Coordinates of C-alpha atoms in Angstrom, one line a residue:
M1 CA 0.0 0.0 0.0
A2 CA 3.0 2.3 0.3
E3 CA 3.8 2.1 -3.4
P4 CA 1.7 3.7 -6.1
L5 CA -0.4 1.5 -8.4
P6 CA 0.7 1.3 -12.0
L7 CA -0.5 3.8 -14.6
L8 CA -2.6 1.4 -16.5
I9 CA -3.7 3.5 -19.4
P10 CA -1.4 6.5 -20.1
H11 CA -3.7 8.4 -22.3
P12 CA -2.1 10.8 -24.8
T13 CA -4.3 13.8 -23.7
L14 CA -3.2 13.6 -20.0
T15 CA -1.0 16.6 -19.2
H16 CA 0.2 15.1 -15.9
G17 CA -0.2 11.4 -15.8
R18 CA -0.1 10.0 -12.3
T19 CA -0.6 6.8 -10.4
Q20 CA -2.9 6.3 -7.4
Y21 CA -2.2 4.7 -4.1
A22 CA -4.5 2.0 -2.8
L23 CA -5.4 4.4 0.1
A24 CA -5.2 8.2 0.1
R25 CA -1.9 9.6 1.3
D26 CA -1.5 13.0 3.0
E27 CA -4.7 14.3 1.5
V28 CA -7.9 13.2 -0.2
N29 CA -8.3 14.5 -3.8
H30 CA -11.8 13.4 -4.8
V31 CA -15.1 12.1 -3.5
G32 CA -15.0 8.3 -3.1
E33 CA -11.2 8.0 -2.7
A34 CA -10.4 5.2 -0.2
V35 CA -9.0 6.5 3.1
A36 CA -9.0 3.4 5.3
M37 CA -9.2 -0.4 5.2
V38 CA -10.8 -2.5 7.9
V39 CA -10.2 -6.2 8.5
A40 CA -12.6 -7.9 10.9
R41 CA -14.0 -11.3 11.7
D42 CA -17.5 -10.4 10.3
R43 CA -19.3 -7.6 8.5
Y44 CA -20.9 -6.1 11.6
V45 CA -17.7 -5.7 13.5
A46 CA -16.2 -4.1 10.4
E47 CA -19.1 -1.6 10.0
D48 CA -18.7 -0.6 13.6
A49 CA -15.0 -0.1 13.2
A50 CA -15.4 1.9 10.0
S51 CA -18.0 4.4 11.3
A52 CA -15.8 7.5 10.9
S53 CA -16.7 10.9 9.5
P54 CA -14.1 12.9 7.7
S55 CA -13.8 16.5 8.5
P56 CA -15.2 18.8 5.8
T57 CA -13.0 21.1 3.9
N58 CA -13.6 24.2 1.8
R59 CA -13.1 22.6 -1.6
C60 CA -14.8 23.1 -4.9
R61 CA -18.0 21.3 -5.3
R62 CA -18.6 22.1 -8.9
W63 CA -16.2 21.3 -11.7
W64 CA -16.4 24.8 -13.3
A65 CA -15.5 26.4 -9.9
S66 CA -12.3 24.4 -9.9
R67 CA -11.2 26.1 -13.2
R68 CA -11.3 29.6 -11.7
P69 CA -7.9 31.2 -11.1
A70 CA -8.4 31.5 -7.4
A71 CA -9.5 27.8 -7.0
Q72 CA -7.4 25.6 -4.8
H73 CA -5.5 23.0 -6.8
V74 CA -6.3 19.3 -6.5
H75 CA -2.7 18.5 -7.3
P76 CA -0.1 21.2 -6.7
D77 CA 1.8 20.3 -9.9
V78 CA -1.2 20.5 -12.2
P79 CA -1.8 24.2 -13.0
G80 CA -5.4 25.3 -13.4
N81 CA -6.7 21.9 -12.3
L82 CA -6.6 20.8 -15.9
G83 CA -5.4 17.2 -16.2
A84 CA -6.1 16.5 -19.9
T85 CA -6.5 18.6 -23.0

């Protein structure tokens, strides 16, 4: 889990191809990104252990808002939050 997953389909329009990690590292970049893994003896114990609420942040909730000059970058090395052209 410490190593990034392989870049499976390096599409030619990607401006900054990147690989993901199995679990989020340092920060969560999109809704649905895995942040934890629970191993338990049954489903009910796992559900109890996984009942966590992430703290909300002030991020863009609309894709067009992420393109504004003042928007916070999803990835610091991707200017303007534009990952493909």
